[in-house]
Structure formats: C-alpha cells, structure tokens
C-alpha cells in the first residue's frame, strides 16, 4: 500500500524528478497539501478492479497513421521556429552546456 | 438595444440587412472592454487590428458574400495558439510567447469570418475552477464583482456575459467551460472528446481536454459548433464522424424523450438546497414540455474526483515538461503554485513503485465511470443535473484549500472521465446569482443536447437577465 504521508525530503525527491526548484517553505507546504490530496485519492484502492481493463483513451481509435511525406504548407520556417527562443545562434537553439570539458 | 447585447443570430441579421456595420459592432464591444475590463480583468490581450478585421468583413459583406460568423467579434481563451497574437495560457512562463501559427479551431473561426477581438484570462494552464489561479489579476463575475466567474475559462465567460464580445472559446477538461457558463448565465458546450480538434491548443490533460465555447443563446452555441466540430488531420484523436447540422436540432419537440436524474448527485451532502430547488423547477418545465423524468444511478460517482485527480495531474506533469525555457518561455521557477502542485502530484503518481497503485488503478476506475454512463444511456436519452452544487462563491473563499476547490467540479468531471458531451444552460437565479443546468448525452449525440436545451430556452427567459454592470 502506498505511503500517503509526505516529508519535505519526499517532496525534494519528486521535485528533482519534475525539475522544479522549491524553497524550504514551499517544500513544507507541499508536503502537507500533497499528503492531504493523496490521502483523498487513496480511497480508490478500496474499489475492486479485478478483471477491469484500464481505459487510456475514450475514442476507441487505434493506429491512426499518416504517410511519411513532407507537406511544405504545414512546415514552420527556421525563423518561425526560432522566433520565441530566448537564445539562438546560427539557426540553432542555444542551450546551457551539459557536458564538461 | 445596444449592439453588444445582441445574440450572434440577431447581429448577423443586422449586418446582412445593413442596419449597422461590422465596424460599428466591433467598436461597441471594444468600447465595452475599455469601460469594464479594468474591473473585470476578462482580457489579457486585445487585438490591435480588431477594427481593421471588421473593415475587411464589411468589404466582404458589401460584395454580397456571407459566412457563418462574418463580422462577429469572438474572443479566444488564452490557451488557443493565435498567429502573431500573444498567447500566455494565463501563465507568467510564456507571458511573451507569440505563436507562429493558428490552432485548427482558430483557423476555422477565421475562415468562417469571425473577428478575433482578443485573448481571455484564465486559470493558468487550465488549472482551476474559479479563475483565481491566473498568474495575472483574477477575473470577476459581471453579475457580482465580489464573486468568481468560474474557471478555468473565466475570462471567456465574463467577456460574453458583460457584452465585451458575442462569443468566446474555452476548453473543458474537468468543468472549465460548463462551470463558468453556469456562474455567468451562459450556454456552454463541452464536446464529445475528439469532436473538436485540439491541435494548436496548449495541452492540459491530453485524454481529457475538449474544445468548447460560451455564448448567450443555444442557437449561437450550435452555430459555432457547426464551425469548430470535425475530424482534423492534425489531431489523431478526432474520429471520422460527420458534423451534424446542430442548429437544425432547435425547435424540435422533446415530447417522449426520457431524461435521467442521477440519484448520487441529488443526494450530495453540501449541495445548496436552493440549487436543488432550481433543479426541480427546471425538471418541472421539461416535464411540462413532454419529457419523461426518471431516476438513474451513476454508482461510481463517489470515486470520480479521486480518479480525476490522479489521471489529470499525471498527464499535466507530462504536458508541462516541454516548458523548459529553451525553445520558448522562461524557466520553470516561473510556474505558479497550483501548476507546481499538479506537476508534483503527477510526477509522484507516475513514478516507479507508485504507478500501479495510483495511475493504473485510476485508469481502471475510469473504465467503470465510463460504463456507468453507458448503462444509464440504455435507459434514458439524456441526463439532467445541476452544474454546480453551490452558487458562484466569493473570491478567496476556497483559494486556501485546494481540495475544497477541486470538489466544486463534483458534478462535472465524471463527464470528462467518460468522454461524453454536456451542455450547460441557464436554469434560473438565486439572490441575483446565476444557476446552471447540465444536459449530458451519449458520445456524438450533441444534436439531442441542443434539441433539449432549445426547447427549455424557448420556454424561459433567463438569457434576457443581463448583469447590472
């Protein structure tokens, strides 16, 4: 059974996975709020779902494919694609370095 | 009558008969925005070229051409990507984002001749039921500016109710078109999932998001639906189902139609007894018009909220991962507290060790909730229910208790879980505050919803009650 009590430490772990930075007050508050919400949703455990298939989408559609063709009318130009990038260089999006020398 | 108080139907007639021009109509709405919006905060961006769009429309009208929405000022919820028009999702992270393309629905509205008058305020990313989670100033309810207009399509509802535009688009993932429609005396459609393309609309929960709109009358709503509905090549979740002539469903008698009242909703502790009374009045009118009313059961209602608050935050955590400040927007510390809360919830529910207990279990409950509706629709043609257990509440009343806020959607989110369509219609007033009713139908049976709503509207006058603002 999943644990529904949250410590600020637990919150730190999830925040790292979610790439969200939190200050100590936020960690405290979230620990208590997440605890409340998870306690509420945990009542789902009481429902007997043996032999019930999960629903991931309600349309019933399967294998919606298109031909692997380029449609120029639907393409963004490089300028359009970069138009909102905070930092770009020579037609590329510029990002902070992730590899050390 | 002021031009901004017209329905789309009447405005079209006035434009066609040259009683007034599109420029005059749009000018009237812009003047309304100027007068009211520093109080209402319905708009985040007003189109600088709205009058120019109107002049173009007048030129087309002058040539004798007609289009379904020619010259009609429409506002777009700020989740709708609009080419060269700032689109913020109600958030600070993309407060300066200018999309390089139009969402499919925006394209369709433009092709139908609509004037895009601006982008409306909302709970950031669609996360909320009141408008108070906007990263900007929260929108006020035109019927009582100390109260919320409902959310997350808060600005869209306030804008239409106050006459700042003649229609506005919204999204409904858990209540977000129907609740603001209910709180602001409007007609709001939550389509069948997949009926309207989601392409270009900033995603909240991809298996729940539906693309709807709010209008003053049922006919106006059906007219817009004929424009927005339809399979889209760019959205793989839109099935090949023909678009019905929804406007033709109005005027048909509802004699003999079987309507269901869910017993789990009517017995809810915490439902305002006055809302219950309004519901009974609505039912009485429908019975007078020839419909049959019976009780139905949706036995998994008590688990619907919990199911929703696992599945939706999980999908949210995935959809908001793209906001990394690299291709657009600022970095992730700009997220508001509700967004952070939902991302964290979702990340936890999907993480190793917890996926089975939470996400997988919730998906199975989803199947059971969907089956509840399928079983009910074997007995009745449509379900009628209140849209909200309470009246529009005061700003700040629920803001400190996220769980309390989530529970305002209790009559709404089962509909999104099941993927069925629902229409909110004005049902009456309590203490001068609007009360809305939901009409819920089987997948792709929106004609039936418009038929019932049309019959009800013809016998009531709620839409004539304008806010005293």
XYZ file of C-alpha atoms in Angstrom:
570
model
C 0.000 0.000 0.000
C 1.412 3.374 -0.959
C 2.504 5.672 1.842
C 0.441 8.835 1.963
C 2.493 10.771 4.464
C 4.897 13.246 2.928
C 8.039 14.651 4.428
C 9.842 17.649 2.934
C 12.510 15.084 1.980
C 9.984 13.143 -0.124
C 8.958 16.414 -1.739
C 12.604 17.154 -2.569
C 12.907 13.792 -4.380
C 9.810 14.388 -6.508
C 10.864 17.971 -7.248
C 14.159 16.678 -8.625
C 12.306 14.275 -10.950
C 9.950 17.054 -12.045
C 12.779 19.577 -12.493
C 11.028 22.060 -10.223
C 13.026 24.145 -7.752
C 11.340 24.717 -4.400
C 12.296 26.813 -1.403
C 12.002 25.326 2.136
C 8.580 26.972 2.784
C 7.205 25.544 -0.474
C 8.590 22.108 0.461
C 6.824 22.281 3.854
C 3.504 23.471 2.384
C 3.548 20.968 -0.469
C 4.366 18.107 1.909
C 1.164 18.825 3.817
C -1.013 19.570 0.729
C 0.210 16.579 -1.264
C -0.368 14.424 1.803
C -3.985 15.624 2.024
C -4.677 15.081 -1.675
C -3.041 11.657 -1.767
C -4.937 10.530 1.304
C -8.139 11.530 -0.535
C -7.258 9.745 -3.782
C -6.066 6.642 -1.952
C -9.669 5.611 -1.366
C -9.512 4.286 -4.941
C -7.562 1.374 -3.534
C -10.804 0.160 -1.932
C -12.512 -0.406 -5.289
C -12.435 -3.934 -6.621
C -10.987 -3.631 -10.124
C -10.165 -7.291 -10.679
C -10.786 -8.118 -14.356
C -11.394 -4.449 -15.243
C -9.408 -3.256 -18.253
C -7.776 0.179 -17.926
C -9.012 2.969 -20.212
C -6.262 5.154 -21.606
C -8.455 6.991 -24.098
C -12.187 7.081 -24.760
C -12.356 7.215 -28.568
C -11.581 3.569 -29.237
C -9.371 4.675 -32.120
C -6.268 2.633 -32.876
C -3.280 3.040 -35.184
C -4.066 6.476 -36.596
C -1.249 6.884 -39.116
C -0.331 9.180 -41.958
C 2.046 8.727 -44.875
C 5.634 9.689 -44.124
C 5.543 12.624 -46.502
C 6.612 16.233 -46.119
C 3.840 18.790 -46.516
C 5.583 22.128 -47.051
C 2.397 24.099 -46.372
C 2.401 22.811 -42.800
C 6.042 23.495 -42.070
C 7.353 26.293 -39.921
C 10.321 28.122 -41.384
C 13.510 28.097 -39.326
C 12.897 31.746 -38.420
C 9.375 30.971 -37.263
C 10.553 28.014 -35.197
C 13.222 30.142 -33.513
C 11.054 33.226 -33.108
C 10.392 32.632 -29.401
C 13.706 31.079 -28.393
C 15.399 33.149 -25.674
C 18.804 32.298 -27.114
C 19.759 31.139 -30.579
C 22.851 31.043 -32.757
C 23.213 30.413 -36.478
C 19.797 28.879 -36.836
C 20.188 26.685 -33.746
C 18.545 26.955 -30.343
C 21.265 27.712 -27.811
C 21.239 25.799 -24.506
C 23.420 25.781 -21.391
C 26.358 23.382 -21.595
C 25.609 19.924 -20.248
C 28.997 18.336 -20.850
C 32.079 19.432 -19.037
C 35.311 19.910 -20.977
C -30.748 47.614 -27.768
C -27.004 48.107 -27.519
C -25.113 46.298 -30.275
C -23.013 44.388 -27.733
C -26.179 42.923 -26.173
C -27.208 41.233 -29.427
C -27.068 37.499 -29.934
C -24.971 36.285 -32.866
C -28.183 35.352 -34.687
C -29.573 38.893 -34.367
C -26.210 40.510 -35.102
C -25.905 38.517 -38.345
C -29.364 39.687 -39.367
C -28.484 43.289 -38.562
C -25.259 43.060 -40.577
C -26.958 41.420 -43.555
C -29.776 43.988 -43.632
C -27.169 46.794 -43.294
C -28.778 48.046 -40.072
C -25.249 48.517 -38.783
C -21.734 47.654 -39.924
C -19.256 45.126 -38.538
C -17.049 48.092 -37.666
C -19.819 49.583 -35.515
C -20.461 46.232 -33.856
C -16.798 45.621 -33.052
C -16.381 49.240 -31.942
C -19.249 48.755 -29.482
C -17.524 45.702 -27.980
C -14.149 47.446 -27.836
C -15.786 50.379 -26.038
C -17.318 47.894 -23.607
C -13.886 46.385 -22.951
C -12.450 49.864 -22.370
C -15.241 50.693 -19.923
C -15.377 47.447 -17.949
C -12.195 45.465 -18.204
C -10.139 47.293 -15.574
C -12.828 45.980 -13.214
C -13.497 42.579 -14.787
C -9.979 41.547 -15.950
C -11.522 39.306 -18.602
C -8.927 40.065 -21.285
C -5.168 39.522 -21.261
C -4.653 40.794 -24.812
C -6.938 42.876 -27.020
C -6.309 42.596 -30.768
C -4.750 45.809 -32.073
C -6.245 45.111 -35.518
C -9.823 44.311 -34.456
C -11.303 47.309 -36.289
C -9.239 46.506 -39.378
C -10.587 42.919 -39.308
C -14.077 44.455 -39.058
C -13.458 46.726 -42.049
C -12.377 43.682 -44.075
C -15.590 41.943 -43.015
C -17.641 44.955 -44.131
C -15.938 44.806 -47.534
C -16.912 41.147 -47.889
C -20.492 41.895 -46.781
C -20.518 44.740 -49.300
C -19.717 42.242 -52.068
C -22.810 40.292 -51.059
C -20.902 37.284 -49.660
C -21.965 35.561 -46.461
C -20.111 33.337 -44.000
C -21.428 31.755 -40.786
C -19.644 34.186 -38.425
C -18.842 37.091 -40.750
C -18.260 40.263 -38.751
C -18.939 38.653 -35.361
C -16.475 39.555 -32.566
C -15.227 36.383 -30.849
C -12.701 36.151 -28.012
C -10.317 33.220 -27.576
C -9.232 31.638 -24.311
C -5.504 32.223 -23.962
C -4.717 28.517 -24.455
C -5.531 28.875 -28.157
C -2.413 29.469 -30.290
C -3.125 32.534 -32.403
C -0.633 33.518 -35.100
C 1.222 36.731 -34.199
C -1.038 37.341 -31.213
C 0.408 36.878 -27.719
C -0.729 33.612 -26.129
C 0.051 33.153 -22.418
C -2.089 30.241 -21.126
C -2.810 32.615 -18.214
C 0.741 31.997 -17.056
C 3.894 34.007 -16.455
C 6.146 31.366 -18.019
C 5.051 32.254 -21.570
C 3.984 35.826 -20.891
C 5.714 36.978 -24.072
C 5.050 33.980 -26.323
C 3.914 34.860 -29.847
C 2.764 31.707 -31.684
C 3.945 31.329 -35.291
C 0.720 29.529 -36.258
C -3.023 29.321 -35.607
C -4.672 26.424 -33.811
C -7.012 24.492 -36.133
C -10.116 25.857 -34.386
C -8.766 29.415 -34.691
C -8.219 28.847 -38.416
C -11.783 27.557 -38.760
C -13.251 30.547 -36.897
C -11.256 32.954 -39.073
C -12.357 31.147 -42.241
C -15.945 31.476 -41.039
C -15.411 35.247 -40.944
C -15.160 35.772 -37.179
C -13.352 38.850 -35.843
C -10.773 37.761 -33.248
C -11.192 40.544 -30.693
C -8.693 39.307 -28.096
C -7.376 36.621 -25.750
C -9.074 35.949 -22.479
C -7.813 35.463 -18.945
C -7.947 32.026 -17.317
C -6.621 29.867 -14.512
C -3.039 29.299 -15.655
C -2.776 26.182 -17.886
C -6.458 25.450 -17.202
C -5.734 24.529 -13.601
C -8.711 25.750 -11.665
C -12.448 26.205 -11.269
C -12.677 29.882 -10.350
C -10.186 31.981 -12.336
C -8.211 32.671 -9.158
C -5.243 30.605 -10.334
C -4.459 33.033 -13.130
C -0.871 34.272 -12.870
C -2.441 37.685 -13.596
C -5.270 39.504 -11.858
C -8.255 37.134 -11.336
C -11.358 37.725 -13.434
C -14.554 38.933 -11.704
C -18.129 37.749 -12.235
C -20.126 40.504 -14.034
C -23.233 39.525 -12.023
C -21.388 40.268 -8.759
C -17.832 41.519 -8.950
C -17.004 40.235 -5.460
C -17.554 36.716 -6.782
C -15.752 34.372 -9.134
C -16.951 33.807 -12.702
C -15.961 30.137 -12.526
C -12.977 28.622 -14.274
C -10.811 27.826 -15.910
C -12.390 29.710 -18.874
C -13.047 32.609 -16.504
C -12.232 35.488 -18.837
C -14.233 33.983 -21.700
C -17.352 33.728 -19.524
C -17.044 37.223 -18.062
C -16.380 38.707 -21.509
C -19.506 37.226 -23.108
C -21.748 37.933 -20.093
C -20.612 41.565 -19.960
C -21.007 42.190 -23.710
C -17.281 42.556 -24.412
C -17.737 40.065 -27.305
C -20.567 37.931 -28.705
C -18.948 34.548 -28.077
C -15.762 33.160 -26.591
C -13.915 29.881 -26.835
C -12.867 27.720 -23.919
C -11.527 24.318 -23.020
C -13.217 21.790 -20.747
C -11.020 19.184 -19.095
C -12.936 18.831 -15.827
C -15.534 21.605 -15.870
C -13.803 24.564 -17.417
C -16.441 25.613 -19.986
C -19.554 24.437 -18.136
C -18.808 25.899 -14.712
C -18.044 29.452 -15.906
C -21.080 29.190 -18.208
C -23.198 28.222 -15.184
C -21.793 31.013 -12.988
C -22.284 33.655 -15.710
C -25.711 32.743 -17.128
C -24.393 31.431 -20.436
C -24.728 28.432 -22.724
C -21.517 26.406 -22.692
C -20.674 23.233 -24.617
C -18.262 20.551 -23.525
C -17.973 18.461 -26.720
C -17.615 14.708 -27.014
C -13.893 14.042 -26.604
C -12.445 14.081 -30.114
C -15.341 16.006 -31.734
C -13.301 19.227 -31.951
C -9.607 19.371 -32.836
C -7.107 20.023 -30.043
C -4.316 20.847 -32.490
C -2.608 24.119 -31.527
C -4.337 24.383 -28.164
C -1.921 24.283 -25.252
C -2.462 20.867 -23.712
C -3.516 20.266 -20.132
C -4.538 16.577 -19.949
C -4.480 15.075 -23.414
C -7.022 12.310 -22.869
C -9.492 14.713 -21.208
C -9.151 18.103 -22.965
C -12.147 19.152 -25.055
C -12.511 22.359 -27.044
C -15.740 24.234 -26.392
C -17.283 27.699 -26.388
C -19.617 30.011 -24.482
C -22.483 32.042 -25.925
C -25.607 33.877 -24.769
C -28.090 31.592 -26.523
C -28.472 27.958 -27.544
C -28.729 28.816 -31.264
C -25.491 30.830 -31.129
C -23.781 27.889 -29.463
C -24.986 25.400 -32.064
C -23.902 27.766 -34.855
C -20.347 27.982 -33.543
C -20.293 24.211 -33.091
C -21.030 23.695 -36.798
C -17.849 25.699 -37.448
C -15.493 24.128 -34.902
C -16.513 20.451 -34.971
C -14.964 17.949 -37.344
C -12.160 15.480 -37.944
C -8.744 17.091 -38.173
C -5.757 15.537 -39.892
C -3.542 17.238 -37.311
C -5.325 15.649 -34.315
C -5.201 11.864 -34.332
C -7.900 11.642 -31.652
C -10.634 13.087 -33.855
C -12.721 10.175 -35.249
C -14.305 10.194 -38.686
C -17.803 11.257 -37.599
C -19.778 13.645 -39.809
C -20.637 17.050 -38.353
C -24.394 17.240 -37.749
C -26.437 20.375 -38.618
C -26.685 21.292 -34.920
C -28.701 24.470 -35.492
C -31.482 22.379 -37.058
C -31.966 20.483 -33.774
C -33.538 23.563 -32.216
C -37.299 23.826 -32.390
C -37.841 20.062 -32.330
C -40.294 18.911 -29.666
C -38.914 16.937 -26.714
C -42.172 15.018 -26.238
C -41.434 11.456 -25.227
C -37.726 11.979 -24.587
C -36.538 10.147 -21.486
C -34.393 12.235 -19.131
C -32.447 10.816 -16.192
C -31.683 12.474 -12.869
C -28.649 10.887 -11.175
C -29.571 9.924 -7.623
C -25.970 10.180 -6.408
C -25.830 13.846 -7.472
C -29.193 14.871 -5.975
C -28.335 13.320 -2.610
C -24.942 15.028 -2.310
C -24.212 16.458 1.146
C -23.043 20.007 0.634
C -25.402 20.802 -2.228
C -27.101 24.136 -1.615
C -30.801 23.368 -1.062
C -31.712 26.371 -3.229
C -29.756 24.866 -6.153
C -31.743 21.683 -5.619
C -34.958 23.735 -5.820
C -33.873 25.363 -9.109
C -33.078 21.886 -10.470
C -36.587 20.748 -9.566
C -38.043 23.805 -11.362
C -36.027 23.018 -14.492
C -37.249 19.409 -14.403
C -40.853 20.604 -13.989
C -40.536 22.743 -17.133
C -39.044 19.860 -19.116
C -41.871 17.564 -17.996
C -44.385 20.235 -18.997
C -42.789 20.171 -22.457
C -43.462 16.464 -22.704
C -40.283 14.810 -21.466
C -40.308 11.869 -19.078
C -38.135 12.090 -15.975
C -36.718 9.098 -14.139
C -34.020 8.392 -11.629
C -30.772 6.866 -12.865
C -27.743 5.676 -10.990
C -24.088 6.506 -11.628
C -22.712 4.259 -8.880
C -19.035 5.181 -9.238
C -19.649 8.926 -8.792
C -18.008 8.848 -5.351
C -14.700 7.727 -6.930
C -14.757 10.096 -9.910
C -12.950 13.025 -8.246
C -10.161 10.811 -6.915
C -9.809 9.165 -10.327
C -9.667 12.584 -11.983
C -7.051 13.956 -9.574
C -4.679 11.119 -10.331
C -5.082 10.877 -14.105
C -5.196 14.598 -14.885
C -2.138 15.729 -12.857
C -0.239 12.763 -14.330
C -0.988 13.927 -17.860
C -0.338 17.548 -16.810
C 3.129 16.655 -15.472
C 3.952 15.192 -18.868
C 2.479 18.055 -20.920
C 4.183 20.779 -18.894
C 7.590 19.107 -19.234
C 8.050 20.981 -22.527
C 8.263 24.328 -20.680
C 11.973 24.321 -20.095
C 12.802 27.865 -21.160
C 14.750 26.660 -24.199
C 12.511 26.938 -27.264
C 10.124 29.466 -25.689
C 9.244 30.983 -22.355
C 11.030 31.447 -19.074
C 12.441 28.759 -16.837
C 10.374 26.531 -14.577
C 10.598 28.589 -11.404
C 8.017 30.878 -13.064
C 5.290 28.249 -12.568
C 2.535 29.283 -10.130
C 1.766 27.250 -7.017
C -1.184 25.309 -8.482
C 0.857 24.265 -11.524
C 3.713 23.149 -9.267
C 1.258 21.204 -7.097
C -0.224 19.345 -10.071
C 3.146 18.634 -11.658
C 4.391 17.209 -8.361
C 1.245 15.083 -7.867
C 1.504 13.710 -11.379
C 5.219 13.016 -11.159
C 4.650 11.064 -7.955
C 1.685 9.066 -9.325
C 3.683 8.052 -12.399
C 6.936 7.285 -10.612
C 8.343 3.792 -10.210
C 6.734 1.934 -7.340
C 3.568 4.030 -7.309
C 2.297 3.703 -10.892
C 0.250 0.536 -10.232
C -1.330 1.770 -7.018
C -2.330 5.142 -8.412
C -2.273 5.619 -12.183
C -3.187 2.102 -13.296
C -5.910 1.795 -10.648
C -7.324 5.180 -11.704
C -7.436 4.037 -15.352
C -9.487 1.029 -14.281
C -11.859 3.270 -12.304
C -12.116 5.350 -15.477
C -13.493 2.286 -17.262
C -16.093 1.848 -14.504
C -17.169 5.527 -14.601
C -17.472 5.353 -18.398
C -19.590 2.192 -18.066
C -21.892 3.977 -15.561
C -22.842 6.460 -18.296
C -23.202 3.768 -20.963
C -25.577 1.814 -18.713
C -27.598 4.927 -17.871
C -27.950 5.821 -21.561
C -29.536 2.425 -22.188
C -32.454 3.664 -20.080
C -32.576 7.417 -20.883
C -31.873 9.699 -23.843
C -30.031 12.301 -21.761
C -29.106 13.063 -18.180
C -30.022 16.331 -16.452
C -28.064 17.548 -13.435
C -27.070 20.774 -11.714
C -23.763 22.126 -12.957
C -22.550 23.197 -9.526
C -23.548 22.150 -6.015
C -23.193 25.791 -4.901
C -23.776 29.325 -6.112
C -20.856 31.348 -7.519
C -18.624 31.803 -4.482
C -16.709 34.841 -3.292
C -13.118 35.449 -4.352
C -10.789 33.973 -1.758
C -13.454 31.724 -0.244
C -11.893 28.469 -1.486
C -8.460 29.698 -2.538
C -6.607 28.413 0.541
C -7.974 24.886 0.383
C -7.030 23.160 -2.894
C -9.092 20.085 -2.046
C -12.224 22.224 -1.427
C -11.674 23.897 -4.809
C -11.331 20.504 -6.520
C -14.705 19.419 -5.091
C -16.574 22.210 -6.939
C -16.235 20.001 -10.015
C -18.018 17.044 -8.500
C -20.949 17.098 -10.951
C -18.705 17.857 -13.854
C -15.568 15.766 -14.031
C -17.293 12.363 -14.335
C -18.425 13.627 -17.755
C -14.812 14.237 -18.811
C -13.714 10.867 -17.480
C -16.359 9.200 -19.660
C -15.661 11.429 -22.697
C -19.349 12.222 -23.259
C -20.745 15.625 -24.286
C -22.541 18.048 -21.966
C -24.208 21.412 -22.417
C -24.746 23.984 -19.657
C -27.885 26.087 -19.953
C -29.023 28.943 -17.694
C -31.507 27.452 -15.214
C -32.528 30.379 -13.061
C -31.335 32.801 -10.417
C -30.921 32.742 -6.638
C -30.266 36.129 -4.980
C -29.487 37.522 -8.459
C -26.784 34.888 -8.969
C -26.983 32.522 -11.970
C -27.633 28.793 -11.584
C -26.812 26.488 -14.487
C -28.079 23.049 -15.522
C -26.158 20.388 -17.372
C -27.641 18.252 -20.115
C -25.423 15.231 -20.669
C -25.706 12.842 -23.604
C -24.054 9.824 -25.227
C -20.927 10.324 -27.321
C -21.566 12.299 -30.532
C -25.244 12.951 -29.666
C -24.885 16.719 -29.303
C -27.924 17.282 -31.540
C -30.062 15.818 -28.802
C -28.497 18.194 -26.241
C -29.218 21.226 -28.426
C -32.771 19.959 -29.012
C -33.484 19.728 -25.277
C -31.688 22.981 -24.454
C -33.506 24.764 -27.287
C -36.904 23.613 -26.050
C -36.088 24.671 -22.496
C -34.732 28.066 -23.571
C -37.824 28.775 -25.668
C -39.943 28.450 -22.521
C -37.771 30.526 -20.202
C -36.212 33.973 -20.301
C -33.011 33.609 -18.303
C -30.721 34.834 -21.079
C -32.513 38.194 -21.021
C -31.311 38.836 -17.463
C -28.207 40.935 -18.031
C -25.651 41.759 -15.324
C -26.080 45.203 -13.819
C -22.618 46.371 -14.718
